[in-house]
XYZ file of C-alpha atoms in Angstrom:
428
model
C 18.864 -26.916 6.903
C 22.353 -26.292 4.544
C 22.247 -22.583 3.596
C 23.103 -21.681 -0.096
C 25.458 -19.122 -0.391
C 24.843 -16.281 -3.109
C 27.440 -13.531 -4.471
C 27.618 -11.208 -6.517
C 29.738 -10.872 -9.339
C 30.345 -8.395 -12.640
C 31.829 -11.060 -14.495
C 29.404 -12.492 -16.752
C 28.776 -16.359 -16.001
C 31.153 -19.517 -17.312
C 29.707 -20.432 -21.115
C 28.534 -23.120 -19.893
C 25.063 -21.262 -18.481
C 24.997 -19.514 -21.410
C 26.578 -15.032 -21.580
C 23.110 -14.179 -20.438
C 22.093 -16.493 -17.434
C 21.098 -14.773 -14.580
C 22.592 -16.831 -11.594
C 24.813 -19.473 -12.196
C 26.300 -22.442 -8.965
C 29.309 -23.792 -7.994
C 29.135 -26.721 -5.450
C 26.636 -24.628 -2.929
C 27.457 -21.269 -4.187
C 25.097 -20.190 -6.703
C 26.711 -16.539 -7.801
C 24.260 -13.542 -9.559
C 25.893 -11.506 -12.604
C 25.082 -8.738 -12.536
C 25.637 -5.389 -15.462
C 24.411 -2.534 -16.678
C 23.301 0.966 -14.835
C 22.021 0.149 -11.360
C 18.525 -0.112 -12.035
C 19.348 -2.896 -14.636
C 21.408 -4.509 -11.478
C 18.450 -4.488 -9.022
C 16.425 -5.678 -11.796
C 19.295 -8.994 -12.549
C 19.043 -9.427 -8.442
C 15.487 -9.560 -8.890
C 14.728 -12.012 -11.570
C 18.270 -14.250 -9.736
C 16.129 -14.102 -6.325
C 13.067 -15.154 -8.560
C 14.938 -18.356 -10.084
C 15.849 -19.690 -6.865
C 12.822 -19.933 -5.406
C 11.577 -21.743 -8.707
C 14.371 -24.689 -8.465
C 12.743 -24.708 -4.543
C 16.364 -24.241 -2.807
C 14.657 -23.033 0.981
C 17.628 -21.741 3.111
C 20.189 -18.670 0.816
C 23.628 -16.468 2.760
C 24.291 -13.321 0.867
C 28.015 -13.854 1.475
C 30.581 -11.211 0.063
C 29.728 -7.160 -0.489
C 26.039 -6.583 -1.261
C 24.900 -2.921 -0.448
C 21.567 -2.161 1.317
C 19.015 -2.003 -1.470
C 20.843 -5.010 -3.236
C 19.636 -6.940 -0.293
C 16.242 -5.933 -0.596
C 15.260 -6.247 -3.289
C 16.758 -10.184 -2.784
C 14.551 -10.277 -0.328
C 11.426 -9.046 -1.778
C 11.691 -11.633 -4.771
C 12.668 -14.067 -2.913
C 10.804 -13.699 0.118
C 7.007 -16.127 -0.608
C 4.091 -15.849 1.212
C 5.551 -20.074 2.338
C 8.887 -19.644 2.468
C 9.810 -16.361 5.055
C 12.301 -15.408 7.638
C 14.875 -18.456 5.549
C 17.996 -15.365 4.342
C 20.717 -14.416 6.128
C 21.916 -11.550 5.451
C 25.534 -10.254 4.632
C 27.690 -10.294 7.468
C 27.994 -5.986 7.798
C 26.104 -2.545 9.168
C 23.193 -3.168 7.195
C 21.869 -6.280 9.266
C 19.745 -4.450 11.545
C 18.125 -2.029 9.055
C 17.508 -4.999 7.130
C 16.197 -7.000 9.193
C 13.428 -3.390 10.960
C 12.393 -2.964 7.675
C 11.560 -6.943 6.898
C 9.757 -6.693 9.587
C 7.583 -4.470 8.162
C 7.661 -6.137 4.443
C 5.953 -9.477 5.863
C 3.895 -6.952 7.951
C 2.219 -5.714 5.474
C 2.354 -8.331 2.968
C 1.058 -11.267 5.300
C -1.675 -8.712 6.997
C -2.640 -8.168 2.749
C -2.374 -11.572 1.169
C -4.825 -13.456 4.284
C -7.592 -14.800 3.715
C -11.410 -12.527 3.793
C -12.009 -14.553 6.185
C -9.511 -14.141 8.558
C -9.868 -9.864 7.144
C -12.332 -8.190 8.337
C -13.172 -4.594 9.140
C -12.595 -4.839 12.158
C -9.906 -7.605 13.225
C -8.219 -5.377 9.902
C -7.991 -1.977 12.339
C -7.419 -4.770 15.523
C -3.875 -6.169 13.889
C -2.721 -2.755 13.240
C -3.387 -1.514 16.419
C -1.651 -4.550 18.529
C 0.823 -4.237 15.786
C 2.272 -0.669 16.507
C 1.491 -0.640 20.322
C 4.428 -3.652 20.646
C 5.815 -1.747 18.287
C 6.048 2.060 20.133
C 4.338 0.504 24.182
C 3.444 3.757 25.984
C 3.042 5.325 21.984
C -0.388 5.155 20.631
C -3.254 5.619 21.615
C -7.240 4.190 19.455
C -10.375 4.589 18.876
C -12.944 3.526 16.421
C -16.920 3.871 15.025
C -18.395 1.301 14.249
C -20.903 0.105 12.118
C -24.744 2.477 13.191
C -22.023 5.250 15.362
C -20.610 5.401 11.206
C -23.815 6.681 10.149
C -24.493 8.848 13.251
C -21.202 10.089 14.086
C -21.781 11.329 9.839
C -19.014 9.367 8.243
C -21.503 8.452 5.322
C -18.825 7.084 2.844
C -17.580 4.089 4.894
C -21.546 3.561 7.138
C -23.278 3.490 2.983
C -20.499 0.495 2.050
C -19.743 -1.061 4.380
C -23.667 -1.865 5.560
C -24.333 -4.274 3.631
C -23.006 -6.332 5.238
C -23.092 -9.047 8.124
C -19.930 -7.637 9.030
C -19.809 -4.183 10.133
C -17.672 -0.809 8.923
C -15.265 0.315 10.020
C -13.227 3.605 11.084
C -9.683 3.532 12.656
C -8.637 6.725 13.671
C -5.371 5.726 15.575
C -2.356 8.276 17.219
C 1.088 7.806 17.642
C 2.709 10.453 20.082
C 6.123 10.160 20.301
C 5.901 12.596 23.067
C 2.918 11.348 25.919
C 1.788 15.827 25.243
C -1.607 16.829 24.230
C -0.743 19.982 22.678
C 1.819 18.375 20.088
C 1.369 19.079 16.180
C 0.642 16.244 14.677
C 2.548 15.963 11.100
C 1.512 13.678 9.304
C -2.184 11.742 8.960
C -1.955 9.022 6.790
C -4.998 7.857 5.112
C -5.807 3.680 4.328
C -7.707 2.531 2.187
C -9.504 -0.757 3.827
C -11.621 -2.219 2.237
C -11.579 -6.158 3.475
C -13.368 -7.970 0.577
C -14.908 -6.078 -2.671
C -17.645 -7.914 -4.455
C -18.475 -4.640 -6.889
C -22.050 -4.415 -4.479
C -24.828 -4.275 -7.391
C -22.026 -3.380 -9.799
C -21.058 -6.888 -9.143
C -17.518 -8.182 -10.641
C -16.595 -11.057 -12.601
C -15.451 -14.000 -10.567
C -11.871 -13.773 -11.746
C -11.745 -9.893 -11.567
C -13.546 -10.536 -7.317
C -10.835 -13.451 -6.662
C -8.055 -11.770 -5.898
C -9.990 -8.578 -3.784
C -8.989 -9.463 -0.845
C -6.102 -7.779 -1.880
C -8.743 -3.571 -1.499
C -7.379 -3.037 1.712
C -3.718 -3.414 0.366
C -3.423 -0.129 0.843
C -5.316 -0.196 4.629
C -1.930 -2.461 4.871
C 0.329 -0.330 2.975
C 0.192 2.865 5.454
C 0.375 0.578 8.797
C 3.279 -1.171 7.204
C 5.278 2.213 6.219
C 4.328 3.548 10.190
C 5.699 0.842 11.222
C 8.542 1.191 9.412
C 9.244 5.149 10.529
C 9.263 3.560 14.222
C 11.192 1.111 13.981
C 13.748 3.999 11.912
C 12.990 5.493 14.865
C 10.371 8.160 14.036
C 9.850 11.055 17.075
C 7.073 13.285 15.337
C 3.491 13.291 16.003
C 0.932 10.869 13.124
C -2.493 10.305 12.891
C -3.393 7.308 11.062
C -7.164 6.637 9.643
C -8.549 3.286 8.614
C -11.770 2.843 6.476
C -12.703 -0.234 7.196
C -15.516 -2.103 5.179
C -16.991 -5.154 3.057
C -18.096 -4.271 -0.288
C -20.970 -6.695 -0.169
C -24.526 -7.546 -2.366
C -27.191 -8.221 0.892
C -31.254 -6.379 1.021
C -29.453 -3.740 3.441
C -26.554 -3.115 0.558
C -26.197 0.441 -0.739
C -27.206 2.007 -3.852
C -26.771 2.873 -7.805
C -29.008 5.780 -8.367
C -27.864 6.465 -3.890
C -27.079 10.353 -2.995
C -24.826 11.017 0.032
C -24.199 13.719 1.867
C -20.951 14.052 3.058
C -19.336 15.668 6.359
C -18.305 18.752 4.123
C -21.255 19.471 2.955
C -20.456 17.682 -0.545
C -23.359 15.395 -2.232
C -22.114 12.640 -4.771
C -24.349 9.951 -6.147
C -23.796 6.777 -6.519
C -23.618 6.154 -10.564
C -20.619 1.970 -9.600
C -21.101 0.437 -6.469
C -17.799 -0.709 -7.237
C -16.015 2.034 -7.076
C -15.884 2.525 -4.043
C -12.540 3.075 -2.264
C -12.838 7.032 -2.526
C -16.699 7.047 -1.113
C -14.895 5.229 1.918
C -11.665 7.420 1.779
C -13.971 10.786 1.772
C -14.446 10.205 4.301
C -10.865 8.872 6.195
C -9.589 12.879 4.524
C -11.754 14.825 6.122
C -11.281 13.356 9.160
C -7.202 14.071 8.552
C -7.754 17.038 7.658
C -9.278 17.315 10.960
C -6.360 17.504 12.501
C -4.224 20.057 11.190
C -1.249 18.124 9.579
C 0.692 18.965 6.803
C 1.103 16.725 5.585
C -1.108 14.266 4.302
C -0.725 10.543 2.537
C -3.266 8.599 1.754
C -2.993 4.984 0.147
C -5.275 2.683 -2.179
C -5.462 0.322 -4.628
C -7.645 2.599 -6.207
C -8.516 1.792 -9.541
C -7.610 -0.669 -12.281
C -6.782 2.432 -14.843
C -3.721 3.174 -12.796
C -2.617 -0.251 -13.548
C -3.379 0.155 -17.376
C -1.725 3.125 -17.044
C 1.321 1.702 -15.413
C 1.386 -1.938 -14.982
C 2.385 -3.890 -11.887
C 5.563 -2.835 -11.202
C 5.021 1.092 -10.854
C 2.543 3.075 -8.230
C -0.014 5.886 -9.064
C 1.318 9.386 -7.479
C -1.197 11.972 -7.831
C -1.088 15.615 -6.048
C -2.546 19.731 -7.356
C 0.441 20.688 -4.466
C 3.599 19.518 -6.443
C 6.054 20.239 -4.509
C 4.484 18.064 -2.700
C 4.091 15.613 -5.774
C 8.048 15.362 -6.200
C 9.229 14.894 -3.084
C 7.500 11.881 -2.489
C 8.670 11.086 -6.117
C 12.171 11.695 -4.575
C 11.697 10.276 -1.746
C 10.534 7.132 -3.449
C 13.845 7.196 -6.098
C 15.768 6.653 -2.846
C 14.003 3.435 -1.464
C 14.031 2.113 -4.866
C 10.208 1.521 -5.107
C 9.083 3.102 -8.406
C 6.152 5.461 -8.910
C 5.174 7.385 -12.079
C 3.097 11.081 -11.785
C -0.122 11.373 -13.601
C -2.786 13.997 -14.319
C -3.805 15.820 -11.516
C -5.985 19.307 -11.979
C -8.515 21.586 -9.788
C -10.526 20.748 -13.337
C -10.461 16.752 -12.444
C -12.564 17.970 -9.727
C -15.512 18.226 -12.366
C -14.852 14.902 -14.628
C -17.547 12.924 -12.622
C -20.567 14.883 -13.311
C -24.352 14.516 -12.236
C -27.858 16.346 -12.450
C -28.922 15.361 -9.409
C -25.800 15.323 -7.224
C -22.358 17.586 -6.483
C -20.563 14.733 -7.935
C -20.738 11.419 -9.166
C -18.557 8.542 -7.585
C -17.215 7.612 -11.050
C -18.529 7.321 -14.717
C -21.248 5.465 -15.910
C -20.032 3.423 -18.148
C -16.605 0.328 -17.479
C -13.915 1.327 -15.414
C -15.208 4.911 -15.308
C -14.423 5.873 -18.772
C -11.111 7.871 -20.368
C -8.474 9.106 -17.495
C -10.515 6.935 -14.778
C -7.492 6.969 -12.294
C -7.306 11.194 -12.680
C -11.105 11.009 -12.186
C -11.296 9.179 -9.378
C -7.535 11.139 -7.883
C -10.077 14.941 -9.444
C -12.867 13.488 -6.613
C -10.591 13.070 -3.619
C -8.718 16.336 -3.898
C -13.571 17.682 -3.284
C -12.550 16.130 -0.147
C -8.885 17.582 1.426
C -8.105 20.562 3.138
C -6.044 23.885 2.222
C -6.601 23.383 -1.476
C -4.368 19.661 -1.502
C -1.443 21.396 -0.369
C 0.724 19.248 1.625
C -0.825 16.322 -0.305
C -0.777 12.990 -2.382
C -2.801 10.292 -3.405
C -1.292 6.887 -4.173
C -3.009 4.506 -6.552
C -1.148 1.747 -5.557
C -0.947 -0.518 -8.658
C 1.432 -2.392 -7.735
C 0.401 -3.834 -4.912
C -0.103 -7.350 -5.713
C 0.144 -10.416 -8.744
C -1.979 -12.820 -8.664
C 0.329 -15.284 -9.987
C 4.372 -14.856 -9.239
C 6.354 -12.589 -12.204
C 9.683 -12.893 -13.435
C 10.483 -10.144 -10.750
C 8.409 -10.528 -7.242
C 6.090 -13.439 -6.231
C 2.543 -14.031 -5.919
C 0.838 -11.683 -3.460
C 1.214 -9.097 -2.240
C 4.557 -6.997 -2.204
C 5.054 -4.388 0.100
C 6.128 -1.456 -1.675
C 5.605 1.873 -1.169
C 6.309 1.139 2.456
C 10.307 2.450 2.102
C 8.103 5.337 0.528
C 5.820 6.079 3.268
C 8.531 5.474 5.774
C 10.763 7.930 4.103
C 8.448 11.064 4.162
C 7.661 10.363 6.993
C 10.614 10.907 9.635
C 10.810 14.394 6.840
C 7.858 15.508 7.584
């Protein structure tokens, strides 16, 4: 199959195409017309890539002069769930870097896009372990706690959220230790929400809200993809990865509204909404991360609809009690062309989900958790982090998934966030 050459130009298109046309054509060449600042140009490239995909173009060759970020923008928007590895990179020094980035992107997207019949708690853990072991043979070790083992070990959040399913919940602890030394300090800990399907439990979602819930393990996929990309880019520091995996389903054994969970740190939590389950499983992962002594902890989750309401689907929300770490993560995201935006988090947000029966509730008993829902969820998580939140950042992945294609992105998982996480790990 022949490839369509795609070039960039700072000149306006011929009047035949219209002065605002994002792309024009000449024989076997498509020209993307750029104007404005770098961010505007990147958006123009994404829009043009979506136009080419919509025309049924299968194979492209990026020709002429492209920066790494320009090629990445095109690839992310041209690549779909059904069409992958159909891009030839521009002939420059960025080819190897892009190939590694693209490998991590495809792993992340494909993991999220697969069906909840294929990706369930144990298969999610296995897929991540297998991929990272292939990238770093001899440097990966992993252990899992499954089903009743979680209850016995005191990981109450993951156990209770997942106990309603016939397929048991799982806590994966993966250790990337390139030095091989048992006493090597852990430079960073990653925690990912791995809800492989979310019915909402007894606080059941409507059908249209449930349709996309295969993506609720997007946090687990994103931190795993970020670690894999960092390894491909030469990461030489020890990192521990914790994936909190469960199916949130309804059965006679499912957890219920009014239940009270007691966590390993002694905190009691009243369940007022079984659809606010992500924070319950992440609490266990954050406690486990705190045990590593890592100076940097990053958790990622498709946690709240409130973050989507605040930021739309093109930014991730960023939270932290440690404002220096939060600002540094925002800078990494900007450098890696992945839009994030900080939302408020102060220590008093821990008080925003009160309970008359427990130390806290897992939400507020109203639609979407009430006003400030994303910040209140972050406040809940902050109760479970070590060192009063120093070195911890929480990413609420508002831009992780599109059920239908947009003007800049295809339908499905975006993979956005893996570059930022990889950059943070390399800098740790």
